Amino acid sequence: MNSIYETYLEKAKQILLSTLKFELNSWEDESKKLRYINREDVFMLAENILLLENHDLHKLNEQLFLQRRKPNDILTEHTVAAELLRNHGSNIMIKYEPQIGKNTDYVLTFNEFEGKTFNIQIKNSNPTERENKRNKIIRNIKSEMKEVKVPRWYSITMHENFNSTNINGLIEFIKQNLHIPDNIGISYYADGVMLSKIKFSKMTNPNVDCMLLGSTADMDMINITGEERNHFFGALCKASSSFDKQSDDNNINLIISETNTKDNIDVAAAIYGDELNFYNNVENNSGWTRAENGFYHSNDSKNVTAIVSLKKNESRQISSFSKKVFFKHIHNDAGDAILSLLRLDRIIASNTYINDRY
């Protein structure tokens, strides 16, 4: 094993460690985190780094090493580029963020379709605003409760209206009720409204010297109808702003988005429009259509040729993707060029009924 590859292996390990979302406790060292990264991922990422270096994509590797953006976002860009190079080798030329001003992630040419330029913008499907707020609240609670030097687990369910202003009150309430026996639910109220329920349980790890969060959940069923769809719609609008040239036969503008956590129904609704069911009294039958409220009905989509949805084939960080394409414009052989470049698994049209959620 040469020294350059060993360097890339170490970089790959550190990058994958940075994607882990849990925090170590005071008695734990960094070696514990190594249990939670897949050894095969480390080797695959190191090979991807080497592959990109050999194809003059040092700039993309540097973005990965510097981690100025969210690790998972840049990992998607990196993995997509590596998969394209593995599939096509020297038959494609990838330039990473080559433009001045508006920047698409890649500008790519493909020998099989001479004269065509692929402008590719990668847009990950990040957590919704609601999820981000809730995650921040939980992080704050965990941090404060670690200062309570009582070795015990606690679990929390939260009302939808629980917000950051309630954190201090909840923490004081927990401190005042540490005498409550295990597995007995207690309720926290603010202004006469029950906002949270807490349960304690026994801590068996002798190394623990503080309160640790066991689990969290929503207190009630939350109506998030349309939330994921609207969130993805907004992400597409943002991604489309990177394209300043019109989509045509030789200028192909693609948005590629990793949608592992998104329901296929929500993805299709965001792109093509919501599903509408109807009953025809005259013909005595039922059917469905789509509302004209999808991204492709908006002015933001005017320069977009197609959207490609990625889902990982394995439950690993570095994995190949299954790919679904949602076409807007098909200019002569541009559709064939996209299919050949990306080796897609499925074409979803506006009239495709989605019956598999993921």
Short mmCIF file of C-alpha atoms in Angstrom, two decimals:
data_model
loop_
_atom_site.label_atom_id
_atom_site.label_comp_id
_atom_site.label_asym_id
_atom_site.label_seq_id
_atom_site.Cartn_x
_atom_site.Cartn_y
_atom_site.Cartn_z
CA MET A 1 0.00 0.00 0.00
CA ASN A 2 1.61 3.29 -1.08
CA SER A 3 1.87 6.33 1.16
CA ILE A 4 -0.54 8.44 -0.95
CA TYR A 5 -3.30 5.83 -0.63
CA GLU A 6 -2.62 5.51 3.11
CA THR A 7 -3.04 9.28 3.39
CA TYR A 8 -6.37 9.06 1.58
CA LEU A 9 -7.48 6.22 3.87
CA GLU A 10 -6.81 8.38 6.92
CA LYS A 11 -8.62 11.35 5.36
CA ALA A 12 -11.57 9.11 4.45
CA LYS A 13 -11.79 7.86 8.04
CA GLN A 14 -11.79 11.40 9.46
CA ILE A 15 -14.41 12.59 6.95
CA LEU A 16 -16.75 9.70 7.78
CA LEU A 17 -16.24 10.28 11.51
CA SER A 18 -17.33 13.89 11.00
CA THR A 19 -20.70 12.73 9.63
CA LEU A 20 -21.65 10.99 12.89
CA LYS A 21 -24.26 13.00 14.74
CA PHE A 22 -23.86 11.78 18.30
CA GLU A 23 -21.56 13.32 20.89
CA LEU A 24 -19.10 11.39 23.00
CA ASN A 25 -19.53 11.34 26.76
CA SER A 26 -16.78 12.48 29.13
CA TRP A 27 -15.49 8.94 29.82
CA GLU A 28 -15.35 7.92 26.14
CA ASP A 29 -12.49 8.44 23.68
CA GLU A 30 -12.58 8.90 19.91
CA SER A 31 -12.02 5.17 19.31
CA LYS A 32 -15.67 4.51 20.18
CA LYS A 33 -16.80 6.40 17.10
CA LEU A 34 -14.79 4.06 14.87
CA ARG A 35 -17.31 1.31 15.64
CA TYR A 36 -19.99 3.31 13.87
CA ILE A 37 -18.30 3.75 10.51
CA ASN A 38 -18.24 0.97 7.94
CA ARG A 39 -14.76 -0.28 7.05
CA GLU A 40 -15.84 -0.79 3.44
CA ASP A 41 -16.95 2.86 3.32
CA VAL A 42 -13.47 3.99 4.35
CA PHE A 43 -11.84 2.02 1.53
CA MET A 44 -14.46 3.07 -1.04
CA LEU A 45 -14.13 6.75 -0.16
CA ALA A 46 -10.33 6.53 -0.35
CA GLU A 47 -10.64 4.93 -3.80
CA ASN A 48 -13.06 7.68 -4.87
CA ILE A 49 -10.59 10.34 -3.72
CA LEU A 50 -7.80 8.70 -5.73
CA LEU A 51 -10.06 8.35 -8.78
CA LEU A 52 -10.97 12.05 -8.71
CA GLU A 53 -7.31 13.06 -8.30
CA ASN A 54 -6.47 11.02 -11.40
CA HIS A 55 -9.15 12.89 -13.38
CA ASP A 56 -8.04 16.42 -12.42
CA LEU A 57 -10.78 16.92 -9.83
CA HIS A 58 -8.44 17.98 -7.05
CA LYS A 59 -10.72 20.98 -6.35
CA LEU A 60 -13.62 18.68 -5.45
CA ASN A 61 -11.37 16.61 -3.18
CA GLU A 62 -10.23 19.80 -1.48
CA GLN A 63 -13.85 20.75 -0.79
CA LEU A 64 -14.27 17.37 0.89
CA PHE A 65 -11.08 17.72 2.96
CA LEU A 66 -11.75 21.29 4.10
CA GLN A 67 -15.37 20.51 5.13
CA ARG A 68 -16.55 24.09 4.83
CA ARG A 69 -20.01 22.71 4.05
CA LYS A 70 -22.09 19.95 5.60
CA PRO A 71 -20.14 16.68 5.14
CA ASN A 72 -23.11 14.77 3.73
CA ASP A 73 -23.76 17.44 1.08
CA ILE A 74 -20.24 17.37 -0.32
CA LEU A 75 -20.13 13.56 -0.02
CA THR A 76 -23.09 13.32 -2.40
CA GLU A 77 -21.33 15.54 -4.96
CA HIS A 78 -18.15 13.49 -4.53
CA THR A 79 -19.88 10.10 -4.83
CA VAL A 80 -21.86 11.14 -7.93
CA ALA A 81 -18.68 12.32 -9.67
CA ALA A 82 -16.88 9.07 -8.78
CA GLU A 83 -19.79 6.95 -10.07
CA LEU A 84 -19.85 8.87 -13.36
CA LEU A 85 -16.11 8.34 -13.82
CA ARG A 86 -16.37 4.63 -13.02
CA ASN A 87 -19.18 4.21 -15.54
CA HIS A 88 -17.64 6.23 -18.37
CA GLY A 89 -13.94 6.77 -17.66
CA SER A 90 -12.15 8.93 -20.21
CA ASN A 91 -15.34 9.25 -22.30
CA ILE A 92 -16.48 12.10 -20.04
CA MET A 93 -14.85 15.33 -18.95
CA ILE A 94 -16.02 16.81 -15.61
CA LYS A 95 -15.22 20.34 -14.54
CA TYR A 96 -16.10 21.21 -10.96
CA GLU A 97 -17.54 24.70 -10.36
CA PRO A 98 -15.75 26.17 -13.40
CA GLN A 99 -17.91 29.27 -13.90
CA ILE A 100 -17.59 32.77 -12.58
CA GLY A 101 -20.77 34.13 -10.99
CA LYS A 102 -23.62 31.63 -11.00
CA ASN A 103 -22.15 28.24 -10.22
CA THR A 104 -23.46 24.83 -11.14
CA ASP A 105 -21.56 22.06 -9.40
CA TYR A 106 -20.46 20.32 -12.61
CA VAL A 107 -20.11 21.17 -16.26
CA LEU A 108 -19.70 17.90 -18.11
CA THR A 109 -19.15 16.76 -21.69
CA PHE A 110 -19.70 13.23 -22.96
CA ASN A 111 -17.92 11.82 -26.03
CA GLU A 112 -20.91 9.67 -26.96
CA PHE A 113 -22.99 12.84 -27.45
CA GLU A 114 -20.57 15.31 -28.98
CA GLY A 115 -21.59 18.95 -28.81
CA LYS A 116 -23.78 18.56 -25.74
CA THR A 117 -23.01 20.21 -22.40
CA PHE A 118 -24.46 18.89 -19.13
CA ASN A 119 -24.81 21.45 -16.36
CA ILE A 120 -25.43 19.55 -13.13
CA GLN A 121 -26.52 21.02 -9.80
CA ILE A 122 -26.49 18.70 -6.78
CA LYS A 123 -29.09 19.55 -4.14
CA ASN A 124 -29.44 17.34 -1.10
CA SER A 125 -32.79 16.97 0.58
CA ASN A 126 -32.02 18.46 4.01
CA PRO A 127 -34.22 18.34 7.14
CA THR A 128 -37.33 20.51 7.20
CA GLU A 129 -37.52 23.69 9.26
CA ARG A 130 -39.60 21.86 11.87
CA GLU A 131 -37.02 19.06 12.13
CA ASN A 132 -34.15 21.54 12.45
CA LYS A 133 -35.89 23.42 15.27
CA ARG A 134 -36.72 20.24 17.15
CA ASN A 135 -33.18 18.87 16.76
CA LYS A 136 -31.73 22.12 18.12
CA ILE A 137 -34.02 21.96 21.17
CA ILE A 138 -32.98 18.36 21.86
CA ARG A 139 -29.28 19.21 21.54
CA ASN A 140 -29.69 22.04 24.06
CA ILE A 141 -31.54 19.82 26.54
CA LYS A 142 -28.91 17.06 26.25
CA SER A 143 -26.09 19.54 26.82
CA GLU A 144 -27.69 21.06 29.92
CA MET A 145 -28.70 17.73 31.43
CA LYS A 146 -25.15 16.37 31.22
CA GLU A 147 -24.32 18.91 33.93
CA VAL A 148 -26.73 17.12 36.29
CA LYS A 149 -24.44 14.64 38.05
CA VAL A 150 -26.98 11.91 38.63
CA PRO A 151 -26.37 8.70 36.63
CA ARG A 152 -29.80 8.06 35.15
CA TRP A 153 -31.56 7.77 31.80
CA TYR A 154 -34.43 10.08 30.92
CA SER A 155 -36.86 9.94 28.00
CA ILE A 156 -38.95 12.83 26.69
CA THR A 157 -42.08 13.18 24.60
CA MET A 158 -42.89 16.69 23.41
CA HIS A 159 -45.98 18.58 22.39
CA GLU A 160 -45.79 20.24 18.98
CA ASN A 161 -45.93 23.66 20.70
CA PHE A 162 -42.82 23.02 22.81
CA ASN A 163 -40.24 25.61 21.78
CA SER A 164 -36.86 27.00 22.84
CA THR A 165 -38.42 29.26 25.50
CA ASN A 166 -39.56 26.16 27.38
CA ILE A 167 -36.14 24.51 27.67
CA ASN A 168 -35.04 26.07 30.97
CA GLY A 169 -38.39 25.39 32.60
CA LEU A 170 -38.29 21.74 31.54
CA ILE A 171 -34.74 21.28 32.83
CA GLU A 172 -35.64 22.76 36.23
CA PHE A 173 -38.73 20.53 36.34
CA ILE A 174 -36.59 17.45 35.70
CA LYS A 175 -34.10 18.46 38.41
CA GLN A 176 -36.92 18.92 40.91
CA ASN A 177 -38.34 15.46 40.18
CA LEU A 178 -35.24 13.25 40.30
CA HIS A 179 -36.81 11.43 43.27
CA ILE A 180 -39.55 9.97 41.04
CA PRO A 181 -39.17 6.17 40.62
CA ASP A 182 -38.21 4.59 37.30
CA ASN A 183 -40.79 4.20 34.53
CA ILE A 184 -43.32 6.58 36.09
CA GLY A 185 -44.45 9.23 33.65
CA ILE A 186 -44.52 12.84 34.86
CA SER A 187 -45.94 15.78 32.95
CA TYR A 188 -44.46 19.24 32.46
CA TYR A 189 -46.90 22.15 32.11
CA ALA A 190 -46.35 25.75 31.05
CA ASP A 191 -49.18 28.30 31.24
CA GLY A 192 -51.62 25.51 31.99
CA VAL A 193 -50.70 23.49 28.87
CA MET A 194 -48.99 20.10 29.06
CA LEU A 195 -45.90 20.42 26.85
CA SER A 196 -43.86 17.36 27.75
CA LYS A 197 -43.83 13.99 29.49
CA ILE A 198 -40.73 12.55 31.13
CA LYS A 199 -39.76 9.09 32.35
CA PHE A 200 -36.61 8.03 34.19
CA SER A 201 -34.91 4.66 34.02
CA LYS A 202 -31.98 2.96 35.70
CA MET A 203 -28.45 3.54 34.47
CA THR A 204 -26.33 0.36 34.60
CA ASN A 205 -23.10 1.71 33.10
CA PRO A 206 -20.75 2.33 36.04
CA ASN A 207 -18.75 4.88 34.05
CA VAL A 208 -21.70 7.27 33.66
CA ASP A 209 -21.81 10.18 36.10
CA CYS A 210 -24.64 12.27 34.64
CA MET A 211 -28.14 12.33 33.15
CA LEU A 212 -28.30 10.91 29.61
CA LEU A 213 -31.12 11.14 27.09
CA GLY A 214 -32.59 7.78 26.21
CA SER A 215 -35.22 8.63 23.60
CA THR A 216 -37.44 11.43 22.31
CA ALA A 217 -40.77 11.34 20.55
CA ASP A 218 -43.73 13.53 19.64
CA MET A 219 -46.48 13.53 22.25
CA ASP A 220 -49.25 13.37 19.65
CA MET A 221 -49.66 12.56 15.99
CA ILE A 222 -48.34 15.53 14.02
CA ASN A 223 -50.03 16.66 10.84
CA ILE A 224 -47.17 17.14 8.39
CA THR A 225 -49.31 16.80 5.26
CA GLY A 226 -47.55 18.72 2.51
CA GLU A 227 -44.56 19.67 4.68
CA GLU A 228 -42.04 17.38 2.95
CA ARG A 229 -43.46 18.19 -0.47
CA ASN A 230 -43.27 21.96 0.10
CA HIS A 231 -39.78 21.69 1.56
CA PHE A 232 -38.53 19.80 -1.50
CA PHE A 233 -40.29 22.28 -3.82
CA GLY A 234 -38.33 25.10 -2.15
CA ALA A 235 -35.06 23.20 -2.49
CA LEU A 236 -35.67 22.77 -6.23
CA CYS A 237 -36.37 26.49 -6.65
CA LYS A 238 -33.08 27.29 -4.94
CA ALA A 239 -31.14 24.79 -7.06
CA SER A 240 -32.64 26.06 -10.32
CA SER A 241 -31.21 29.54 -9.73
CA SER A 242 -27.79 28.12 -10.67
CA PHE A 243 -28.81 27.77 -14.33
CA ASP A 244 -28.45 30.97 -16.34
CA LYS A 245 -28.59 29.31 -19.78
CA GLN A 246 -31.79 28.06 -21.35
CA SER A 247 -32.36 24.33 -21.64
CA ASP A 248 -32.10 23.09 -25.23
CA ASP A 249 -30.88 20.12 -27.27
CA ASN A 250 -27.21 20.90 -26.61
CA ASN A 251 -27.47 22.57 -23.19
CA ILE A 252 -28.86 20.09 -20.67
CA ASN A 253 -29.56 21.44 -17.17
CA LEU A 254 -30.01 18.76 -14.51
CA ILE A 255 -30.85 18.97 -10.82
CA ILE A 256 -29.69 15.85 -8.99
CA SER A 257 -31.00 15.38 -5.44
CA GLU A 258 -30.42 12.68 -2.86
CA THR A 259 -33.87 11.86 -1.48
CA ASN A 260 -33.23 8.94 0.90
CA THR A 261 -35.60 10.31 3.53
CA LYS A 262 -38.26 11.52 1.09
CA ASP A 263 -41.38 9.62 0.11
CA ASN A 264 -41.60 9.10 -3.68
CA ILE A 265 -45.15 10.47 -3.55
CA ASP A 266 -43.90 13.74 -2.03
CA VAL A 267 -41.05 13.99 -4.56
CA ALA A 268 -43.39 13.52 -7.52
CA ALA A 269 -45.94 15.95 -6.03
CA ALA A 270 -43.25 18.61 -5.55
CA ILE A 271 -42.07 18.23 -9.15
CA TYR A 272 -45.25 17.55 -11.15
CA GLY A 273 -48.05 18.61 -8.80
CA ASP A 274 -50.25 17.07 -6.11
CA GLU A 275 -52.27 13.95 -6.90
CA LEU A 276 -56.02 14.65 -7.23
CA ASN A 277 -58.55 11.82 -7.16
CA PHE A 278 -61.91 12.28 -8.86
CA TYR A 279 -65.11 10.39 -9.64
CA ASN A 280 -66.80 10.65 -13.03
CA ASN A 281 -70.59 10.40 -12.48
CA VAL A 282 -71.32 10.20 -16.20
CA GLU A 283 -69.01 7.27 -16.91
CA ASN A 284 -69.39 5.86 -13.38
CA ASN A 285 -65.68 5.45 -12.78
CA SER A 286 -62.90 7.02 -10.78
CA GLY A 287 -59.52 8.33 -11.78
CA TRP A 288 -56.75 10.70 -10.84
CA THR A 289 -54.84 13.63 -12.25
CA ARG A 290 -52.32 16.17 -10.99
CA ALA A 291 -52.84 19.72 -9.83
CA GLU A 292 -50.84 22.36 -11.68
CA ASN A 293 -48.94 23.36 -8.55
CA GLY A 294 -45.66 21.46 -9.02
CA PHE A 295 -42.19 22.90 -9.57
CA TYR A 296 -42.48 22.30 -13.32
CA HIS A 297 -45.46 24.67 -13.39
CA SER A 298 -43.41 27.46 -11.81
CA ASN A 299 -41.29 30.04 -13.56
CA ASP A 300 -38.29 28.87 -11.53
CA SER A 301 -38.16 25.70 -13.63
CA LYS A 302 -37.87 27.48 -16.99
CA ASN A 303 -34.22 26.47 -17.53
CA VAL A 304 -34.43 22.95 -16.06
CA THR A 305 -34.28 19.95 -18.41
CA ALA A 306 -34.90 17.23 -15.81
CA ILE A 307 -34.63 16.32 -12.13
CA VAL A 308 -32.93 13.12 -10.98
CA SER A 309 -33.79 11.59 -7.60
CA LEU A 310 -31.08 9.50 -5.92
CA LYS A 311 -31.58 6.85 -3.27
CA LYS A 312 -28.72 4.83 -1.83
CA ASN A 313 -28.73 1.14 -2.75
CA GLU A 314 -27.28 0.18 0.64
CA SER A 315 -27.58 1.48 4.18
CA ARG A 316 -24.05 2.85 4.02
CA GLN A 317 -22.50 6.30 3.68
CA ILE A 318 -20.63 5.52 0.46
CA SER A 319 -23.03 3.62 -1.76
CA SER A 320 -24.10 3.45 -5.36
CA PHE A 321 -27.47 5.04 -6.12
CA SER A 322 -30.72 4.01 -7.72
CA LYS A 323 -31.85 6.86 -9.94
CA LYS A 324 -35.26 8.09 -11.05
CA VAL A 325 -35.63 10.83 -13.65
CA PHE A 326 -38.47 13.34 -13.88
CA PHE A 327 -38.33 14.99 -17.32
CA LYS A 328 -39.54 18.47 -18.13
CA HIS A 329 -38.04 19.20 -21.53
CA ILE A 330 -37.06 16.50 -24.02
CA HIS A 331 -35.17 18.15 -26.90
CA ASN A 332 -34.54 15.70 -29.73
CA ASP A 333 -31.91 13.28 -28.38
CA ALA A 334 -31.26 15.10 -25.08
CA GLY A 335 -33.37 12.48 -23.27
CA ASP A 336 -31.24 9.67 -24.70
CA ALA A 337 -28.10 11.53 -23.63
CA ILE A 338 -29.35 11.80 -20.03
CA LEU A 339 -30.35 8.14 -19.92
CA SER A 340 -26.97 7.05 -21.29
CA LEU A 341 -24.94 9.32 -18.99
CA LEU A 342 -26.69 8.50 -15.71
CA ARG A 343 -27.77 4.88 -16.33
CA LEU A 344 -31.16 5.55 -14.79
CA ASP A 345 -33.33 2.90 -13.15
CA ARG A 346 -36.73 4.43 -13.79
CA ILE A 347 -38.45 7.23 -15.70
CA ILE A 348 -41.33 8.86 -13.82
CA ALA A 349 -43.70 10.89 -15.97
CA SER A 350 -46.37 13.30 -14.76
CA ASN A 351 -48.99 10.60 -15.29
CA THR A 352 -47.03 7.89 -13.45
CA TYR A 353 -49.01 6.67 -10.45
CA ILE A 354 -46.68 6.23 -7.47
CA ASN A 355 -47.45 3.09 -5.51
CA ASP A 356 -44.06 2.48 -3.92
CA ARG A 357 -43.35 5.03 -1.23
CA TYR A 358 -39.56 4.65 -1.13
#
